[in-house]
């Protein structure tokens, strides 16, 4: 298998723009799928947004059935189980464009197609898949996922729900309480996690929703956002589940849960993208129409700056999400070509890019919240009113930082998984980190490089930003060794550096690829966004790098590292940020929508 495809290696290997996938690379089938999804969303979801805000749970269910009729629930399901059997990029694309109108439907869709269906597709026996997956793929049945408990949130393996084998050995009796269960109010089956005896790890079960079988629920939760997403507590009281409905092996539940979350994280990032596009477009429309001081507010620099930042973060999110999606798809294809089953290939393909999935989850979920917040600000007092879509977009966005593992957990995971990969020899961090250490004590090169080619300086700067992360990570590992996990603030600061490197590089590479195809003049706005994103990323890396170094280094070592950080984050030609924003906003205001 091509070593280039390994996850986490973006940090230590140069990636060429030709080697990444971008939204501009969608083929005819993907463009048709995108259009059909957008048509469904505009007609069934966006046009009836008020019904979701008024907690019309029944309408959410109706729309899910319509999505099933159109095949949108089956994109990732193999054809042998009634699905379309499309690739991972198509799965991400549908998740992207179906999720932007309302968080209520986005949550129902994500919970069903992801954690409600996928565990059976990827871990189920042939009999289980034949019995359940076609019904889930068509929308005849809907799925829900019962993992979280009052005392088991981020610490998912600490659940107290018990599964006791019957005397005749034919079934398990499940007793316990689950909370925050999406789709609980209309689901046909649950994926339930429970502990058998004193097992170290939980076990997964497929459980049909039959109220006569000891299953009861609380009323719908009243939530800040995603108001028409059915969310209930579910209680199991000696609920019988046949022995043959155990999912995978005994004690394998924690592994199922974690791998399901990996897929969920990149899909959650995708689910935040069209929400950003719609907020940006709505903000531009309003800014063009709102007259203050005898002028549209779209002409005011303070508003234009916001629009440029909003569009740039969305463009970066698209760039990184589709880059990772195609990497995962290629990895899955390579494993299948080597003789792996669909299950093995999909599991290992996504697991390989778990670092990138965590990066995306954090970055895009925070960007959509910031975008919606600025949308409210552009609308002013009207943004605070339920008569405009900004306040619901802001409320719906808030859950994304909690779903699929909190952003704090994902930050620490991204760095932790990278270090584990290095220890396994899957990513060579030690060699590059040693070179950076040598460079710190060497004499700097004072020659002025040739930066005449597009992004020549930016790509050199990306290389140096990677050095800054390697310097921090290498120093932290050397200082704390296996105890590094206990230093959460350091891990989170290092994670922010890692996140910005991946997002900035993805944005630069996408734009370089586009410029080579279309010519620089035609994509000057995208070039401006790539440069603007990198500039902001450098600022974050400087701040988090300092925070990290000062937390573990002292004396000469600290001074040397801080000097290295200045060297690795230095521009030769500082970009004109106001000028870049003007280029971006002029296009947005002219097109009256997010147009990239």
Coordinates of C-alpha atoms in Angstrom, one line a residue:
X1 CA 0.0 0.0 0.0
X2 CA 1.3 3.5 -0.9
X3 CA 2.9 4.9 2.2
X4 CA 1.8 8.4 1.1
X5 CA -1.8 7.6 2.2
X6 CA -1.1 7.3 5.9
X7 CA -2.9 9.5 8.3
X8 CA -1.0 12.2 10.2
X9 CA 1.9 12.2 7.7
X10 CA 0.8 15.6 6.4
X11 CA 2.9 16.9 9.2
X12 CA 6.2 15.4 8.0
X13 CA 5.7 14.9 4.3
X14 CA 5.2 17.5 1.6
X15 CA 1.9 17.2 -0.2
X16 CA 1.6 18.4 -3.8
X17 CA -1.6 20.2 -4.9
X18 CA -2.2 17.6 -7.6
X19 CA -2.4 14.9 -4.9
X20 CA -5.4 16.3 -3.1
X21 CA -9.1 16.3 -3.9
X22 CA -11.1 19.5 -3.9
X23 CA -14.8 20.5 -4.3
X24 CA -13.8 21.7 -7.8
X25 CA -13.0 18.0 -8.6
X26 CA -16.6 16.8 -8.2
X27 CA -17.5 14.5 -11.1
X28 CA -20.8 14.6 -13.0
X29 CA -22.4 12.0 -10.7
X30 CA -21.4 14.0 -7.6
X31 CA -22.7 17.3 -9.1
X32 CA -26.0 15.7 -9.9
X33 CA -26.2 14.3 -6.4
X34 CA -25.4 17.7 -4.9
X35 CA -28.1 19.4 -7.0
X36 CA -30.8 16.8 -6.1
X37 CA -29.9 17.1 -2.4
X38 CA -30.1 20.9 -2.5
X39 CA -33.5 20.7 -4.3
X40 CA -34.8 18.5 -1.5
X41 CA -33.5 20.7 1.2
X42 CA -34.8 24.0 -0.3
X43 CA -38.3 22.5 -0.9
X44 CA -38.8 20.3 2.2
X45 CA -36.6 21.8 4.9
X46 CA -35.6 25.5 4.2
X47 CA -39.2 26.4 3.1
X48 CA -40.6 25.0 6.3
X49 CA -37.9 26.1 8.8
X50 CA -40.5 27.5 11.1
X51 CA -42.0 24.0 11.7
X52 CA -38.6 22.8 13.0
X53 CA -38.3 25.8 15.3
X54 CA -41.8 25.1 16.7
X55 CA -40.7 21.5 17.7
X56 CA -42.7 19.7 15.0
X57 CA -41.1 16.3 15.6
X58 CA -43.6 14.6 13.3
X59 CA -42.4 16.8 10.4
X60 CA -38.8 15.8 11.1
X61 CA -39.9 12.2 10.8
X62 CA -41.8 12.9 7.6
X63 CA -38.8 14.5 6.0
X64 CA -36.6 11.6 7.0
X65 CA -39.0 9.3 5.2
X66 CA -38.9 11.5 2.1
X67 CA -35.1 11.4 2.3
X68 CA -35.3 7.6 2.4
X69 CA -37.6 7.5 -0.6
X70 CA -35.1 9.6 -2.5
X71 CA -32.2 7.3 -1.6
X72 CA -30.3 9.8 0.6
X73 CA -30.3 7.5 3.6
X74 CA -28.6 4.7 1.6
X75 CA -25.6 6.5 0.0
X76 CA -23.0 4.7 2.2
X77 CA -24.8 1.4 2.4
X78 CA -23.5 -1.4 0.1
X79 CA -25.7 -2.4 -2.8
X80 CA -26.0 -5.9 -1.4
X81 CA -28.0 -4.5 1.5
X82 CA -30.3 -2.2 -0.4
X83 CA -28.0 0.8 -0.6
X84 CA -26.3 2.9 -3.3
X85 CA -22.8 1.7 -2.4
X86 CA -21.3 5.1 -3.2
X87 CA -17.8 6.1 -2.2
X88 CA -16.8 8.1 0.9
X89 CA -16.6 11.4 -0.8
X90 CA -20.3 11.0 -2.0
X91 CA -21.2 10.2 1.6
X92 CA -19.6 13.4 2.9
X93 CA -21.1 15.4 0.0
X94 CA -24.6 14.3 0.8
X95 CA -24.1 14.9 4.5
X96 CA -22.7 18.4 3.7
X97 CA -25.6 19.7 1.5
X98 CA -28.5 18.0 3.4
X99 CA -27.5 19.5 6.8
X100 CA -27.4 23.2 6.3
X101 CA -31.1 24.2 6.5
X102 CA -31.8 23.1 10.0
X103 CA -29.9 21.4 12.8
X104 CA -33.0 19.4 13.7
X105 CA -33.0 17.5 10.5
X106 CA -29.2 17.4 10.3
X107 CA -29.1 15.6 13.7
X108 CA -31.8 13.1 12.8
X109 CA -30.1 12.4 9.5
X110 CA -26.6 12.1 11.0
X111 CA -27.8 9.9 13.9
X112 CA -29.7 7.5 11.6
X113 CA -27.2 7.2 8.7
X114 CA -24.2 7.2 11.0
X115 CA -24.3 5.8 14.5
X116 CA -27.8 4.3 13.9
X117 CA -27.0 2.2 10.8
X118 CA -23.2 2.1 10.4
X119 CA -22.4 -0.1 13.5
X120 CA -24.5 -2.9 11.9
X121 CA -23.0 -2.4 8.4
X122 CA -19.5 -2.5 9.8
X123 CA -19.7 -4.9 12.7
X124 CA -22.8 -6.9 12.1
X125 CA -23.0 -10.6 11.1
X126 CA -24.3 -11.4 7.6
X127 CA -27.7 -12.3 9.1
X128 CA -27.9 -9.1 11.1
X129 CA -27.1 -7.0 8.0
X130 CA -29.6 -8.8 5.8
X131 CA -32.3 -8.4 8.5
X132 CA -31.9 -4.8 9.5
X133 CA -29.8 -2.8 7.0
X134 CA -32.2 -2.7 4.0
X135 CA -35.0 -1.4 6.3
X136 CA -32.7 1.3 7.6
X137 CA -31.3 2.2 4.2
X138 CA -34.8 2.7 2.7
X139 CA -36.2 4.7 5.7
X140 CA -38.8 2.0 6.5
X141 CA -37.0 1.9 9.9
X142 CA -35.0 4.5 11.7
X143 CA -32.1 3.9 14.1
X144 CA -30.9 5.4 17.3
X145 CA -27.7 5.0 19.3
X146 CA -27.8 4.4 23.1
X147 CA -24.3 5.1 24.6
X148 CA -24.5 8.1 26.9
X149 CA -25.6 7.7 30.5
X150 CA -26.0 10.2 33.4
X151 CA -22.5 9.1 34.7
X152 CA -20.9 8.2 31.3
X153 CA -20.4 11.0 28.8
X154 CA -16.9 11.5 27.5
X155 CA -15.9 8.5 29.6
X156 CA -18.1 6.3 27.5
X157 CA -16.7 3.0 28.8
X158 CA -17.9 3.7 32.3
X159 CA -21.5 3.0 31.6
X160 CA -23.5 1.2 34.3
X161 CA -26.2 -0.4 32.0
X162 CA -26.1 -4.2 32.6
X163 CA -26.7 -7.1 30.3
X164 CA -27.4 -10.5 32.1
X165 CA -27.5 -13.8 30.2
X166 CA -30.6 -15.8 30.8
X167 CA -30.5 -19.3 32.4
X168 CA -31.2 -21.0 29.1
X169 CA -28.5 -18.9 27.3
X170 CA -30.9 -17.7 24.6
X171 CA -31.1 -14.0 25.5
X172 CA -29.7 -11.1 27.5
X173 CA -31.7 -8.9 29.9
X174 CA -30.7 -5.3 29.7
X175 CA -31.3 -2.9 32.5
X176 CA -30.2 0.7 32.7
X177 CA -30.7 4.3 31.7
X178 CA -29.5 6.1 28.6
X179 CA -29.8 9.9 27.9
X180 CA -29.6 12.4 25.0
X181 CA -30.8 9.7 22.6
X182 CA -31.3 11.3 19.2
X183 CA -34.3 9.8 17.2
X184 CA -35.6 8.0 20.3
X185 CA -39.1 9.3 19.7
X186 CA -39.6 7.6 16.3
X187 CA -36.8 5.0 16.0
X188 CA -37.5 1.3 15.2
X189 CA -34.2 0.0 16.7
X190 CA -31.5 1.0 19.1
X191 CA -27.8 0.2 19.1
X192 CA -27.4 -0.3 22.9
X193 CA -24.2 -0.6 24.9
X194 CA -24.2 -2.5 28.2
X195 CA -21.7 -4.3 30.4
X196 CA -21.8 -8.0 30.9
X197 CA -20.8 -9.0 34.4
X198 CA -17.5 -7.4 35.4
X199 CA -16.2 -7.1 31.9
X200 CA -13.6 -4.3 31.4
X201 CA -15.3 -3.1 28.2
X202 CA -19.0 -2.6 27.3
X203 CA -20.7 -4.8 24.6
X204 CA -23.0 -3.7 21.8
X205 CA -26.4 -5.0 21.1
X206 CA -29.1 -4.5 18.3
X207 CA -32.4 -4.0 20.1
X208 CA -35.7 -3.5 18.4
X209 CA -37.9 -0.8 19.9
X210 CA -40.8 -2.6 21.5
X211 CA -42.4 -0.8 24.4
X212 CA -43.9 -4.1 25.7
X213 CA -40.3 -5.4 26.2
X214 CA -39.4 -3.2 29.2
X215 CA -38.6 -0.1 27.2
X216 CA -39.8 3.3 28.4
X217 CA -38.9 6.9 27.7
X218 CA -39.1 10.4 29.2
X219 CA -40.8 13.2 27.4
X220 CA -38.8 15.1 24.7
X221 CA -35.9 17.2 26.1
X222 CA -36.3 21.0 25.8
X223 CA -33.0 22.1 24.2
X224 CA -31.2 25.3 23.3
X225 CA -31.2 24.3 19.6
X226 CA -32.0 21.4 17.3
X227 CA -35.5 21.8 18.6
X228 CA -37.3 19.4 16.4
X229 CA -34.7 16.7 16.8
X230 CA -36.2 14.0 18.9
X231 CA -34.1 13.7 22.1
X232 CA -35.2 11.5 25.0
X233 CA -34.0 9.5 27.9
X234 CA -34.5 5.8 27.4
X235 CA -35.0 3.3 30.2
X236 CA -34.4 -0.5 29.9
X237 CA -36.0 -2.7 32.5
X238 CA -34.9 -6.3 32.0
X239 CA -35.4 -5.8 28.3
X240 CA -34.8 -9.0 26.4
X241 CA -32.4 -9.1 23.4
X242 CA -31.8 -12.4 21.6
X243 CA -28.3 -13.8 21.9
X244 CA -27.9 -13.5 18.1
X245 CA -28.4 -9.7 18.4
X246 CA -25.1 -9.2 20.1
X247 CA -23.1 -6.8 17.9
X248 CA -19.6 -8.1 17.1
X249 CA -18.0 -9.9 20.1
X250 CA -18.4 -9.6 23.8
X251 CA -16.5 -6.7 25.2
X252 CA -16.1 -5.1 21.7
X253 CA -18.6 -2.3 22.4
X254 CA -16.1 0.4 23.3
X255 CA -14.2 -0.3 20.1
X256 CA -17.4 0.0 18.1
X257 CA -18.3 3.2 19.8
X258 CA -14.9 4.8 19.2
X259 CA -14.7 3.8 15.5
X260 CA -18.3 5.0 15.0
X261 CA -17.2 8.4 16.4
X262 CA -14.2 8.6 14.0
X263 CA -16.6 8.5 11.0
X264 CA -19.1 10.7 12.8
X265 CA -16.4 13.4 13.3
X266 CA -15.6 14.0 9.6
X267 CA -19.3 13.8 8.8
X268 CA -20.1 16.4 11.5
X269 CA -17.5 18.7 10.0
X270 CA -19.3 18.3 6.6
X271 CA -22.6 18.9 8.2
X272 CA -21.4 22.3 9.4
X273 CA -20.4 23.5 5.9
X274 CA -23.7 24.3 4.2
X275 CA -24.9 25.9 7.4
X276 CA -22.0 28.3 7.0
X277 CA -22.8 28.9 3.3
X278 CA -26.4 29.7 4.1
X279 CA -25.5 32.1 7.0
X280 CA -22.9 33.9 4.8
X281 CA -25.4 34.2 1.9
X282 CA -28.1 35.5 4.2
X283 CA -25.7 38.0 5.8
X284 CA -24.6 39.3 2.4
X285 CA -28.2 39.6 1.2
X286 CA -29.1 41.6 4.3
X287 CA -25.9 43.8 4.2
X288 CA -26.8 44.7 0.5
X289 CA -30.3 45.6 1.4
X290 CA -29.9 47.3 4.8
X291 CA -29.5 51.1 4.4
X292 CA -27.9 53.1 7.2
X293 CA -26.4 56.6 6.9
X294 CA -27.8 56.6 3.3
X295 CA -25.7 53.6 2.3
X296 CA -26.0 49.8 2.2
X297 CA -24.1 48.4 5.2
X298 CA -22.3 46.1 2.8
X299 CA -20.2 49.2 1.9
X300 CA -18.9 49.6 5.5
X301 CA -15.5 48.3 6.2
X302 CA -16.5 46.8 9.6
X303 CA -19.1 44.7 7.9
X304 CA -16.9 43.8 4.9
X305 CA -14.2 42.5 7.3
X306 CA -16.7 40.2 8.9
X307 CA -18.0 38.8 5.6
X308 CA -14.4 38.1 4.4
X309 CA -13.6 36.2 7.6
X310 CA -16.8 34.2 7.4
X311 CA -16.2 33.2 3.8
X312 CA -12.6 32.4 4.4
X313 CA -13.3 30.0 7.3
X314 CA -16.0 28.2 5.2
X315 CA -13.6 27.9 2.2
X316 CA -10.9 26.5 4.5
X317 CA -13.4 24.0 6.0
X318 CA -14.4 22.8 2.6
X319 CA -10.8 22.4 1.5
X320 CA -9.8 20.3 4.5
X321 CA -12.9 18.2 4.7
X322 CA -12.9 17.1 1.1
X323 CA -9.2 16.5 1.2
X324 CA -9.6 14.1 4.1
X325 CA -12.7 12.5 2.6
X326 CA -10.8 11.5 -0.5
X327 CA -7.8 10.3 1.4
X328 CA -10.1 8.0 3.4
X329 CA -11.9 6.9 0.2
X330 CA -8.5 6.0 -1.4
X331 CA -7.4 4.1 1.6
X332 CA -10.7 2.1 1.6
X333 CA -10.2 1.3 -2.1
X334 CA -6.6 0.2 -1.5
X335 CA -7.6 -2.1 1.3
X336 CA -10.4 -3.6 -0.9
X337 CA -7.9 -4.1 -3.7
X338 CA -5.7 -6.1 -1.4
X339 CA -8.6 -8.4 -0.7
X340 CA -10.2 -6.8 2.4
X341 CA -13.9 -7.0 2.9
X342 CA -16.1 -3.9 2.8
X343 CA -16.3 -3.9 6.6
X344 CA -12.5 -4.3 7.2
X345 CA -11.6 -1.7 4.5
X346 CA -14.1 0.9 5.7
X347 CA -13.1 0.5 9.4
X348 CA -9.4 0.6 8.7
X349 CA -9.7 3.4 6.1
X350 CA -11.4 5.7 8.5
X351 CA -9.3 4.7 11.5
X352 CA -6.2 5.5 9.5
X353 CA -7.3 9.2 9.3
X354 CA -8.7 9.5 12.9
X355 CA -6.3 12.4 13.5
X356 CA -7.6 14.4 10.6
X357 CA -11.2 13.5 11.6
X358 CA -10.7 15.0 15.1
X359 CA -9.0 18.1 13.6
X360 CA -11.9 18.7 11.2
X361 CA -14.5 18.2 13.9
X362 CA -12.9 20.8 16.1
X363 CA -12.1 23.4 13.4
X364 CA -15.3 23.3 11.5
X365 CA -17.7 23.1 14.5
X366 CA -16.0 26.2 15.9
X367 CA -16.0 28.0 12.6
X368 CA -19.8 27.5 12.1
X369 CA -20.5 28.9 15.6
X370 CA -18.3 32.0 14.9
X371 CA -19.9 32.4 11.5
X372 CA -23.5 32.3 12.9
X373 CA -22.4 34.7 15.7
X374 CA -21.2 37.2 13.2
X375 CA -24.3 36.7 11.1
X376 CA -26.4 37.8 14.1
X377 CA -24.1 40.8 14.5
X378 CA -24.5 41.9 10.8
X379 CA -28.3 41.7 11.2
X380 CA -28.0 43.7 14.4
X381 CA -31.2 43.8 16.4
X382 CA -33.0 41.7 13.8
X383 CA -30.4 39.0 14.2
X384 CA -31.7 38.5 17.7
X385 CA -35.2 38.0 16.5
X386 CA -36.8 34.7 15.6
X387 CA -38.1 36.4 12.4
X388 CA -34.7 35.9 10.9
X389 CA -32.8 32.6 10.5
X390 CA -29.6 33.8 12.2
X391 CA -30.6 33.1 15.8
X392 CA -31.7 29.6 15.0
X393 CA -28.5 29.0 13.1
X394 CA -26.5 30.1 16.1
X395 CA -28.5 27.9 18.5
X396 CA -28.3 24.9 16.2
X397 CA -24.5 25.4 15.8
X398 CA -23.8 25.2 19.5
X399 CA -24.3 21.5 19.8
X400 CA -21.6 20.7 17.2
X401 CA -18.8 21.4 19.7
X402 CA -20.3 18.8 22.0
X403 CA -21.4 16.0 19.6
X404 CA -19.0 13.2 18.6
X405 CA -16.7 13.8 21.6
X406 CA -16.3 17.3 22.9
X407 CA -13.8 19.6 21.2
X408 CA -11.6 19.4 24.3
X409 CA -11.5 15.6 24.0
X410 CA -10.9 15.8 20.3
X411 CA -8.0 18.3 20.7
X412 CA -6.3 16.0 23.1
X413 CA -7.0 13.0 21.0
X414 CA -5.5 14.5 17.9
X415 CA -2.1 15.0 19.5
X416 CA -2.3 11.8 21.5
X417 CA -3.1 9.7 18.4
X418 CA -0.3 11.3 16.5
X419 CA 2.2 10.4 19.2
X420 CA 0.9 6.8 19.3
X421 CA 1.3 6.6 15.6
X422 CA 4.9 7.8 15.9
X423 CA 5.6 5.2 18.6
X424 CA 4.2 2.5 16.3
X425 CA 6.4 3.7 13.4
X426 CA 3.4 4.8 11.2
X427 CA 4.5 8.4 11.2
X428 CA 8.2 9.3 11.6
X429 CA 8.1 12.2 14.0
X430 CA 11.4 11.5 15.8
X431 CA 13.6 12.0 12.7
X432 CA 12.1 15.4 11.7
X433 CA 11.9 16.6 15.3
X434 CA 15.6 15.8 15.7
X435 CA 16.4 17.8 12.6
X436 CA 14.4 20.7 14.0
X437 CA 16.4 20.5 17.3
X438 CA 19.6 20.7 15.3
X439 CA 18.3 23.6 13.3
X440 CA 17.6 25.5 16.5
X441 CA 21.2 25.5 17.5
X442 CA 22.5 26.1 13.9
X443 CA 23.2 29.4 12.2
X444 CA 20.0 30.7 10.4
X445 CA 20.1 31.2 6.6
X446 CA 20.0 34.9 5.9
X447 CA 19.6 34.6 2.2
X448 CA 16.5 36.2 0.7
X449 CA 14.6 33.3 -1.1
X450 CA 12.9 33.7 -4.5
X451 CA 9.2 34.0 -3.8
X452 CA 8.0 35.0 -7.3
X453 CA 5.9 31.9 -7.9
X454 CA 2.3 31.8 -6.5
X455 CA 2.3 30.6 -2.8
X456 CA 6.1 30.1 -2.8
X457 CA 6.4 32.0 0.5
X458 CA 3.2 30.5 1.9
X459 CA 4.4 27.0 1.3
X460 CA 7.7 27.7 2.9
X461 CA 5.9 29.2 5.8
X462 CA 3.7 26.0 6.1
X463 CA 6.9 23.9 6.3
X464 CA 8.2 26.2 9.1
X465 CA 4.9 26.0 11.0
X466 CA 5.3 22.2 10.9
X467 CA 8.7 22.7 12.4
X468 CA 7.2 24.8 15.2
X469 CA 4.8 22.0 16.1
X470 CA 7.6 19.4 16.0
X471 CA 9.7 21.6 18.2
X472 CA 6.9 21.9 20.8
X473 CA 5.7 18.3 20.6
X474 CA 9.3 16.9 20.7
X475 CA 10.2 19.1 23.7
X476 CA 7.0 18.1 25.5
X477 CA 7.5 14.4 24.9
X478 CA 11.1 14.6 26.1
X479 CA 10.0 16.5 29.2
X480 CA 7.0 14.4 30.2
X481 CA 7.3 11.1 28.4
X482 CA 4.3 8.8 29.1
X483 CA 2.9 11.3 31.6
X484 CA 2.2 13.8 28.8
X485 CA -1.5 12.8 28.9
X486 CA -1.8 14.5 32.3
X487 CA -0.8 17.9 30.9
X488 CA -4.1 18.7 29.2
X489 CA -3.6 22.4 28.8
X490 CA -0.3 21.8 26.9
X491 CA -1.9 19.1 24.7
X492 CA -4.8 21.5 23.8
X493 CA -2.4 24.3 22.9
X494 CA -0.3 21.9 20.7
X495 CA -3.5 20.6 19.2
X496 CA -4.5 24.1 18.1
X497 CA -1.1 24.4 16.3
X498 CA -1.7 21.0 14.6
X499 CA -5.3 22.0 13.6
X500 CA -4.2 25.3 12.0
X501 CA -1.4 23.7 10.1
X502 CA -3.7 21.1 8.5
X503 CA -6.5 23.7 7.7
X504 CA -4.1 26.3 6.3
X505 CA -2.2 23.7 4.2
X506 CA -5.4 22.3 2.8
X507 CA -6.6 25.8 1.8
X508 CA -3.3 26.7 0.1
X509 CA -3.2 23.4 -1.8
X510 CA -6.8 23.6 -3.0
X511 CA -6.2 27.1 -4.3
X512 CA -2.9 26.3 -5.9
X513 CA -4.6 23.5 -7.8
X514 CA -7.4 25.7 -8.8
X515 CA -5.0 28.5 -10.0
X516 CA -3.1 26.1 -12.1
X517 CA -6.3 25.0 -13.8
X518 CA -8.1 28.4 -14.2
X519 CA -5.3 30.9 -14.1
X520 CA -4.5 33.2 -11.1
X521 CA -6.6 36.2 -12.3
X522 CA -9.8 34.1 -12.3
X523 CA -9.3 32.9 -8.8
X524 CA -7.9 36.0 -7.2
X525 CA -10.5 35.8 -4.5
X526 CA -9.6 32.3 -3.5
X527 CA -6.0 33.2 -3.5
X528 CA -6.8 36.1 -1.1
X529 CA -8.8 33.7 1.2
X530 CA -5.9 31.2 1.3
X531 CA -3.4 34.0 2.2
X532 CA -5.8 35.4 4.8
X533 CA -6.4 32.1 6.5
X534 CA -2.7 31.4 6.7
X535 CA -2.0 34.8 8.2
X536 CA -4.6 34.1 11.0
X537 CA -3.2 30.6 11.5
X538 CA 0.3 32.0 12.0
X539 CA -1.0 34.3 14.7
X540 CA -2.7 31.3 16.5
X541 CA 0.4 29.2 16.2
X542 CA 2.6 32.0 17.7
X543 CA 0.3 32.4 20.6
X544 CA -0.2 28.6 21.3
X545 CA 3.5 27.9 20.7
X546 CA 4.5 30.5 23.3
X547 CA 2.0 29.1 25.7
X548 CA 3.3 25.6 25.2
X549 CA 7.0 26.4 25.4
X550 CA 6.7 28.5 28.5
X551 CA 4.7 25.7 30.2
X552 CA 7.5 23.1 30.1
X553 CA 10.8 24.7 29.2
X554 CA 13.0 27.0 31.3
X555 CA 16.2 29.0 31.0
X556 CA 18.3 28.6 27.9
X557 CA 16.1 25.9 26.5
X558 CA 13.1 28.2 26.7
X559 CA 14.9 31.1 25.1
X560 CA 16.2 29.0 22.3
X561 CA 12.7 27.6 21.6
X562 CA 11.0 31.0 21.7
X563 CA 13.7 32.3 19.2
X564 CA 12.9 29.2 17.0
X565 CA 9.2 29.9 17.2
X566 CA 9.9 33.5 16.0
X567 CA 12.1 32.2 13.2
X568 CA 9.5 29.6 12.1
X569 CA 6.6 32.0 12.1
X570 CA 8.3 34.9 10.3
X571 CA 7.0 36.4 7.1
X572 CA 9.4 37.9 4.5
X573 CA 6.6 39.8 2.8
X574 CA 3.8 40.5 5.2
X575 CA 0.4 40.3 3.4
X576 CA -1.9 43.4 3.3
X577 CA -4.8 41.9 5.3
X578 CA -7.2 44.8 4.6
X579 CA -6.5 44.5 0.9
X580 CA -7.1 40.8 0.9
X581 CA -10.4 41.2 2.7
X582 CA -11.5 43.8 0.1
X583 CA -10.8 41.4 -2.7
X584 CA -12.9 38.7 -1.1
X585 CA -15.8 40.9 0.0
X586 CA -16.1 42.7 -3.4
X587 CA -16.8 39.4 -5.0
X588 CA -19.2 38.3 -2.3
X589 CA -21.2 41.6 -2.4
X590 CA -21.3 41.6 -6.2
X591 CA -22.6 38.0 -6.3
X592 CA -24.9 38.5 -3.3
X593 CA -24.1 35.1 -2.0
X594 CA -21.3 32.7 -0.9
X595 CA -20.0 32.0 -4.4
X596 CA -16.9 29.8 -4.0

